[in-house]
Amino acid sequence: MTKTVLCYGDSLTWGYDAETIGRHEYKNRWPSVLQAALGSEARIIAEGLNGRTTAFDDHLADCDRNGARVLPTILQTHAPLDLVILLLGTNDMKPVVAGSAFAACQGISRLVRLIRNHAWPFEFDGPEILIVAPPAICATGNVPFAASFPGGIEESAKLATLYRDLADELGCGFFDGNSVAKTTPIDGIHLDAENTRALGRGLESIVRMMLGI
Amino acid sequence: MTKTVLCYGDSLTWGYDAETIGRHEYKNRWPSVLQAALGSEARIIAEGLNGRTTAFDDHLADCDRNGARVLPTILQTHAPLDLVILLLGTNDMKPVVAGSAFAACQGISRLVRLIRNHAWPFEFDGPEILIVAPPAICATGNVPFAASFPGGIEESAKLATLYRDLADELGCGFFDGNSVAKTTPIDGIHLDAENTRALGRGLESIVRMMLGI
Amino acid sequence: MTKTVLCYGDSLTWGYDAETIGRHEYKNRWPSVLQAALGSEARIIAEGLNGRTTAFDDHLADCDRNGARVLPTILQTHAPLDLVILLLGTNDMKPVVAGSAFAACQGISRLVRLIRNHAWPFEFDGPEILIVAPPAICATGNVPFAASFPGGIEESAKLATLYRDLADELGCGFFDGNSVAKTTPIDGIHLDAENTRALGRGLESIVRMMLGI
Amino acid sequence: MTKTVLCYGDSLTWGYDAETIGRHEYKNRWPSVLQAALGSEARIIAEGLNGRTTAFDDHLADCDRNGARVLPTILQTHAPLDLVILLLGTNDMKPVVAGSAFAACQGISRLVRLIRNHAWPFEFDGPEILIVAPPAICATGNVPFAASFPGGIEESAKLATLYRDLADELGCGFFDGNSVAKTTPIDGIHLDAENTRALGRGLESIVRMMLGI
Amino acid sequence: MTKTVLCYGDSLTWGYDAETIGRHEYKNRWPSVLQAALGSEARIIAEGLNGRTTAFDDHLADCDRNGARVLPTILQTHAPLDLVILLLGTNDMKPVVAGSAFAACQGISRLVRLIRNHAWPFEFDGPEILIVAPPAICATGNVPFAASFPGGIEESAKLATLYRDLADELGCGFFDGNSVAKTTPIDGIHLDAENTRALGRGLESIVRMMLGI
Amino acid sequence: MTKTVLCYGDSLTWGYDAETIGRHEYKNRWPSVLQAALGSEARIIAEGLNGRTTAFDDHLADCDRNGARVLPTILQTHAPLDLVILLLGTNDMKPVVAGSAFAACQGISRLVRLIRNHAWPFEFDGPEILIVAPPAICATGNVPFAASFPGGIEESAKLATLYRDLADELGCGFFDGNSVAKTTPIDGIHLDAENTRALGRGLESIVRMMLGI
């Protein structure tokens, strides 16, 4: 039977293109690449929001960027789910959001517990959870982005280790985005087309394994 | 170029199946039928949430059912959009939500203004809007559903006329769900598989026209 | 010393003009007329918001219409105050808001307690409070307004008596707007220029008395 | 081992005394009577808030009356729990809150699901749940209370049957408050000292059974 | 025709007097000075709230200090507007609020977008926007204030340059408060009577230019 | 007459046991020890919530940790009160919450004003307030706790002095938890059984004095 996978993320999932200051073409976004790889065996649902945090408020946008406040509504919308992929944490590196890898890790932990304790309709089974560490922030000459993420290079470099330990502790899958992709020096945060495609390809194997397909 | 269409709705869009007390198969839900009809010319995004209202709070669920509070986040997630289809109003018929067709119509008006005034990222153009009147509530022997919607048969029967006038006034497209589908007497509210498919087929023509495809 | 008076109200205070579907000229709005009458003895601050309720949510607008949620911020903004005039209740007549004069009266009571218990900065003294009953809703041929306020004619006619008793009980001043003004049949709710001016003139005497000027 | 019981309720649990317009003496409130009856075998925690609803907003007070919004915080505060007694629904009878027994029943259902899905700390087991139907509203000459609860006599009389069915459906215990207590005609809503004591005595047996003591 | 100008600010607009720990006389507050300078050509509306931030929460007060949450209600209250003057950012310097000039600048950007995307009633035109940099924080012997704003002297000194660039980018007017006024060493934050008057006088020229009067 | 005392706190009041990663036995928690000491002269109500802050949001839990948002509901629940003991501030030391003793002190000040301005039912008198400084955070080998509280040892050491001055300024009682108890090196934050008992014994004297018993 076709599996359903929710990709819950931020601009890396949305497909922010730092070069054109726009959105990557549909086919280049990692959820689309993953969909193409899995074909009819799975249905990939992309819910990426620019600026989304794990579990912290950010009132600088005309929408709700707190991942923990919005997640239950998204889970209910797409239930039943077989797998939820969480790719979040980069925006937590902003000091006005949280500013530390440790806080992002606590936010991911909160999201996992929200999924585990969700009141699924019709007593649907809950999904497996795959935690993905975002590729670390790199140095950039882009002044506004650099100013948004002071200390972000050091802190974001810690995410993979912290997320891996958390995934072990909570019985979730883990994938290190740094193993296949790196952020663009254009703004230090985002993935260019090649790297977002690489992330989709990189995820195929563990997603297949977790879905048993 | 491929067009992007957001289907923002409630259980009629989610695919609530009153017969099995579960979810309609993917292929039977109206957004899927519409996707199949339009093929590669459009990408259909389904955001249907059981119990969603137009613009009213309902604290009886573990998620945010107020369509107006959640919409900006969903718009931002799926931007840029060419068309938003609004299929809401049935849940507004509950007295604890609003209890009148007039209120539902005001709620739709609020959603249209939210879309029109949305702060689109990257100065994307805003989408066209298609207002769909949900098929009217019918008589049912299902006690809890009947009790949830006292007066709902009469009030929901007024929605099509009110929505049509509103769409004219606001320069939106309009489609009357009653013209192609009717609700099931099993619970008086939902669409069986045949009727949700019929809704998808019925929408094809106006969606093509509005998208210019 | 110059006295400071806050006029906290809805569209009757804002100056909604049903004839032009716009805003009354500044000089015709009742707070301006009151200002002109009192001259340099008082400073009149107008805070009228279309659709404001006493203490109930209304999510149909792009602002916060719940008078109780916004009031503390307005009190803090304009402190120290000598008098607060509350002219609210008409929007409570909408069934989606509250739909009864009794509920509006409870809302006014809530506002009075908010003022009485407000944490004034610098230990400023709290103000006197004048409760004004809005002129009763009248019959209208305006379909949307009539539909917004089913039962409103009967219920709004009860406001003056209920507010008078409440004012007595809570030690507030009371003024019956019906004694000097009546609503326009154009929409059944609002005041034409002559009537909003009359309200301002009518209030002068009690305001002078309460301010001791 | 000593059992822990949370009594989550409204003014009937707080101990509102309609005769003195104050609070019943500690020893007369039903949780105290229950505590005295069970002695050292159980620890009874009383969390009764005047005006608390099951799951609906009421902005007329300087606190949060929505039982569903506050419950998780109270559960976390008093965990681990062996039993939660829910005695709510009377305030739902107010039209500005919900106005129907059916809505109150949905609210109780929401609270049960909140308890069942709560993220208990330290993986504590969740508690048993006992749903108590409040004694029905009776006729009163008290004008403000009668005005707050139009239709309340008829609607509140339906609560026991609805709650009993819900308890069966959800696997909760059920106790009908009407079997041992009745409301006072002084305000039609509250329990006099004798009746609140009777409620505590009446609950002893089922609470012992559910706690296995 | 008389122009309408909204002054949206914090304690600098409210008129906090560090010497008397009270409020500056009406005539000395900068909006009053501006009103006096412009006479009947403009109507100046002062909405200054002690502690207001640009777009960040601060739960330490009995009102809503988040400028972005309250602004839409204030815009709706005073519409139609010809000009909005934003004088905010000092409170963003508190570490518990945001603690950086960069964050304040993002907050101002959020406010500008809120104004530009506001759903104006009656299709009123939106106003021009003038961004004013608050005079920089200075050294003070006042311990509580110094403790509230660690790093504030350095950060607030950056506001003028950042705001000027932002104003250019967004097509807003800009005025540097430092060019005419400086903060008092009594608390390091506020303006004495002479300096708040100087701010009002200093703004006259650019306000006239932006209003075309 | 029996006095009523509310203990409003965090995990130190709840009774978090760092050794067993569970909850201290009832008899060992400080409110229970205080109850035992005072006997029938006072009724001690324990409202301790793990992670509660003074007045700051923390979205990492499935409940509301902002002490200022929840307090009014708790006050209303347990009114009338003779004394409120505030033992909070440790969680404010987390950088994602506030990260400074100064901020915690402002939060306590906010809570005191909430109590002083509370709209007590039935015109009950407000309670006395006792501010307790939590024992300072100590060094620990517990990595997650150390990571949650960087700088916490230094900042928490300042709480006693700041709280004492605040208590003097606001006319509250003060007790320094450090005078009788110290935190465990197991996690650097919590009290072992002996130390939480010591806190209860230590508080007896000042509580008796404040209650006049």
Short mmCIF file of N, CA and C in Angstrom, two decimals, chain A residues 14 16 21-23 26 43 46-50 52 62-64 70 72-74 76-80 117-119 121-122 124, chain B residues 14 16 21-23 26 43 46-50 52 62-64 70 72-74 76-80 117-119 121-122 124:
data_model
loop_
_atom_site.label_atom_id
_atom_site.label_comp_id
_atom_site.label_asym_id
_atom_site.label_seq_id
_atom_site.Cartn_x
_atom_site.Cartn_y
_atom_site.Cartn_z
N TRP A 14 11.03 24.27 1.96
CA TRP A 14 10.25 25.11 1.05
C TRP A 14 10.98 25.26 -0.29
N TYR A 16 13.97 27.63 -0.67
CA TYR A 16 14.45 29.02 -0.83
C TYR A 16 15.73 29.01 -1.67
N ILE A 21 16.78 34.70 -5.22
CA ILE A 21 15.87 35.24 -4.19
C ILE A 21 14.44 34.86 -4.59
N GLY A 22 14.21 33.61 -4.67
CA GLY A 22 12.90 33.10 -5.03
C GLY A 22 12.79 31.66 -4.56
N ARG A 23 12.01 30.88 -5.26
CA ARG A 23 11.80 29.49 -4.83
C ARG A 23 12.40 28.56 -5.89
N TYR A 26 10.07 23.28 -8.63
CA TYR A 26 9.45 22.16 -7.93
C TYR A 26 10.33 20.91 -7.99
N ARG A 43 3.71 8.64 -0.94
CA ARG A 43 3.18 9.96 -1.26
C ARG A 43 3.87 10.94 -0.33
N ALA A 46 4.87 17.98 1.28
CA ALA A 46 5.85 18.99 1.68
C ALA A 46 5.18 20.11 2.44
N GLU A 47 5.62 20.31 3.67
CA GLU A 47 5.14 21.44 4.48
C GLU A 47 6.36 22.18 5.00
N GLY A 48 6.91 22.98 4.13
CA GLY A 48 8.07 23.80 4.50
C GLY A 48 7.66 25.26 4.57
N LEU A 49 8.01 25.92 5.65
CA LEU A 49 7.65 27.32 5.84
C LEU A 49 8.92 28.13 6.11
N ASN A 50 9.14 29.15 5.31
CA ASN A 50 10.31 30.01 5.56
C ASN A 50 10.29 30.54 6.99
N ARG A 52 10.41 28.90 9.79
CA ARG A 52 9.84 28.05 10.85
C ARG A 52 10.92 27.65 11.86
N ASP A 62 4.08 37.37 8.97
CA ASP A 62 2.62 37.40 8.89
C ASP A 62 2.06 35.97 8.90
N CYS A 63 2.64 35.12 9.72
CA CYS A 63 2.18 33.74 9.83
C CYS A 63 2.77 33.18 11.11
N ASP A 64 2.44 31.97 11.44
CA ASP A 64 2.89 31.39 12.70
C ASP A 64 4.12 30.52 12.45
N VAL A 70 1.90 24.90 15.28
CA VAL A 70 1.21 24.56 14.02
C VAL A 70 1.17 23.05 13.78
N PRO A 72 0.27 20.19 15.29
CA PRO A 72 -0.92 19.36 15.46
C PRO A 72 -1.95 19.54 14.34
N THR A 73 -2.10 20.77 13.86
CA THR A 73 -3.05 21.02 12.78
C THR A 73 -2.60 20.34 11.49
N ILE A 74 -1.31 20.36 11.24
CA ILE A 74 -0.77 19.73 10.04
C ILE A 74 -0.87 18.20 10.15
N GLN A 76 -3.11 16.53 11.80
CA GLN A 76 -4.52 16.18 11.64
C GLN A 76 -4.92 16.27 10.16
N THR A 77 -4.38 17.24 9.47
CA THR A 77 -4.71 17.45 8.06
C THR A 77 -4.27 16.27 7.19
N HIS A 78 -3.11 15.70 7.51
CA HIS A 78 -2.54 14.70 6.61
C HIS A 78 -2.60 13.28 7.16
N ALA A 79 -3.25 13.09 8.30
CA ALA A 79 -3.38 11.75 8.87
C ALA A 79 -4.22 10.87 7.94
N PRO A 80 -3.96 9.57 7.89
CA PRO A 80 -2.92 8.85 8.64
C PRO A 80 -1.56 8.96 7.95
N ASN A 117 2.15 11.93 21.22
CA ASN A 117 0.95 12.09 22.04
C ASN A 117 -0.23 12.67 21.27
N HIS A 118 -0.09 12.77 19.97
CA HIS A 118 -1.18 13.37 19.20
C HIS A 118 -2.46 12.53 19.29
N ALA A 119 -3.58 13.23 19.36
CA ALA A 119 -4.88 12.55 19.39
C ALA A 119 -5.31 12.22 17.96
N PRO A 121 -7.11 10.94 14.75
CA PRO A 121 -8.52 10.63 14.50
C PRO A 121 -8.67 9.14 14.16
N PHE A 122 -9.82 8.60 14.47
CA PHE A 122 -10.15 7.22 14.08
C PHE A 122 -9.13 6.22 14.61
N PHE A 124 -6.10 6.09 14.29
CA PHE A 124 -5.00 5.79 13.38
C PHE A 124 -3.74 5.54 14.19
N TRP B 14 -10.77 16.81 3.13
CA TRP B 14 -9.93 15.76 3.74
C TRP B 14 -10.34 14.39 3.21
N TYR B 16 -13.49 12.62 4.51
CA TYR B 16 -14.14 11.85 5.59
C TYR B 16 -15.17 10.91 4.99
N ILE B 21 -16.22 5.24 8.57
CA ILE B 21 -15.68 6.09 9.66
C ILE B 21 -14.15 6.11 9.52
N GLY B 22 -13.72 6.57 8.38
CA GLY B 22 -12.28 6.65 8.11
C GLY B 22 -12.08 7.67 7.01
N ARG B 23 -11.04 7.50 6.24
CA ARG B 23 -10.72 8.47 5.19
C ARG B 23 -10.90 7.80 3.83
N TYR B 26 -7.18 7.83 -1.38
CA TYR B 26 -6.58 9.00 -2.00
C TYR B 26 -7.22 9.32 -3.35
N ARG B 43 -0.61 21.65 -10.27
CA ARG B 43 -0.25 20.91 -9.07
C ARG B 43 -1.29 21.24 -8.01
N ALA B 46 -3.72 19.69 -1.34
CA ALA B 46 -4.92 19.50 -0.52
C ALA B 46 -4.64 19.84 0.93
N GLU B 47 -5.36 20.79 1.46
CA GLU B 47 -5.27 21.15 2.88
C GLU B 47 -6.68 21.13 3.44
N GLY B 48 -7.13 19.92 3.72
CA GLY B 48 -8.46 19.74 4.31
C GLY B 48 -8.32 19.29 5.75
N LEU B 49 -9.01 19.95 6.66
CA LEU B 49 -8.92 19.61 8.08
C LEU B 49 -10.33 19.33 8.61
N ASN B 50 -10.51 18.15 9.18
CA ASN B 50 -11.82 17.85 9.77
C ASN B 50 -12.22 18.92 10.77
N ARG B 52 -12.75 22.09 10.28
CA ARG B 52 -12.31 23.47 10.03
C ARG B 52 -13.52 24.38 9.80
N ASP B 62 -7.81 18.92 19.10
CA ASP B 62 -6.40 19.08 19.45
C ASP B 62 -5.63 19.75 18.30
N CYS B 63 -6.25 20.74 17.70
CA CYS B 63 -5.61 21.46 16.60
C CYS B 63 -6.39 22.74 16.42
N ASP B 64 -5.96 23.60 15.51
CA ASP B 64 -6.61 24.89 15.35
C ASP B 64 -7.59 24.83 14.19
N VAL B 70 -5.26 29.98 10.68
CA VAL B 70 -4.26 29.09 10.08
C VAL B 70 -3.92 29.49 8.63
N PRO B 72 -2.96 32.15 6.82
CA PRO B 72 -1.73 32.82 6.41
C PRO B 72 -0.51 31.90 6.42
N THR B 73 -0.43 31.00 7.38
CA THR B 73 0.69 30.07 7.44
C THR B 73 0.66 29.11 6.25
N ILE B 74 -0.51 28.68 5.88
CA ILE B 74 -0.65 27.76 4.74
C ILE B 74 -0.35 28.49 3.43
N GLN B 76 1.67 30.99 3.03
CA GLN B 76 3.12 31.22 3.00
C GLN B 76 3.84 29.91 2.64
N THR B 77 3.34 28.81 3.15
CA THR B 77 3.95 27.51 2.90
C THR B 77 3.92 27.13 1.42
N HIS B 78 2.83 27.46 0.74
CA HIS B 78 2.66 26.97 -0.62
C HIS B 78 2.79 28.05 -1.69
N ALA B 79 3.17 29.24 -1.29
CA ALA B 79 3.36 30.32 -2.26
C ALA B 79 4.53 29.98 -3.20
N PRO B 80 4.51 30.42 -4.46
CA PRO B 80 3.44 31.23 -5.07
C PRO B 80 2.28 30.36 -5.55
N ASN B 117 -4.88 40.53 1.08
CA ASN B 117 -3.96 41.40 1.81
C ASN B 117 -2.73 40.66 2.32
N HIS B 118 -2.58 39.42 1.90
CA HIS B 118 -1.45 38.65 2.42
C HIS B 118 -0.11 39.28 2.00
N ALA B 119 0.84 39.23 2.92
CA ALA B 119 2.20 39.74 2.63
C ALA B 119 3.00 38.65 1.93
N PRO B 121 5.69 36.53 0.04
CA PRO B 121 7.15 36.66 0.00
C PRO B 121 7.61 36.98 -1.42
N PHE B 122 8.73 37.66 -1.54
CA PHE B 122 9.35 37.92 -2.85
C PHE B 122 8.40 38.64 -3.81
N PHE B 124 5.58 37.93 -4.76
CA PHE B 124 4.78 37.05 -5.62
C PHE B 124 3.42 37.69 -5.84
#
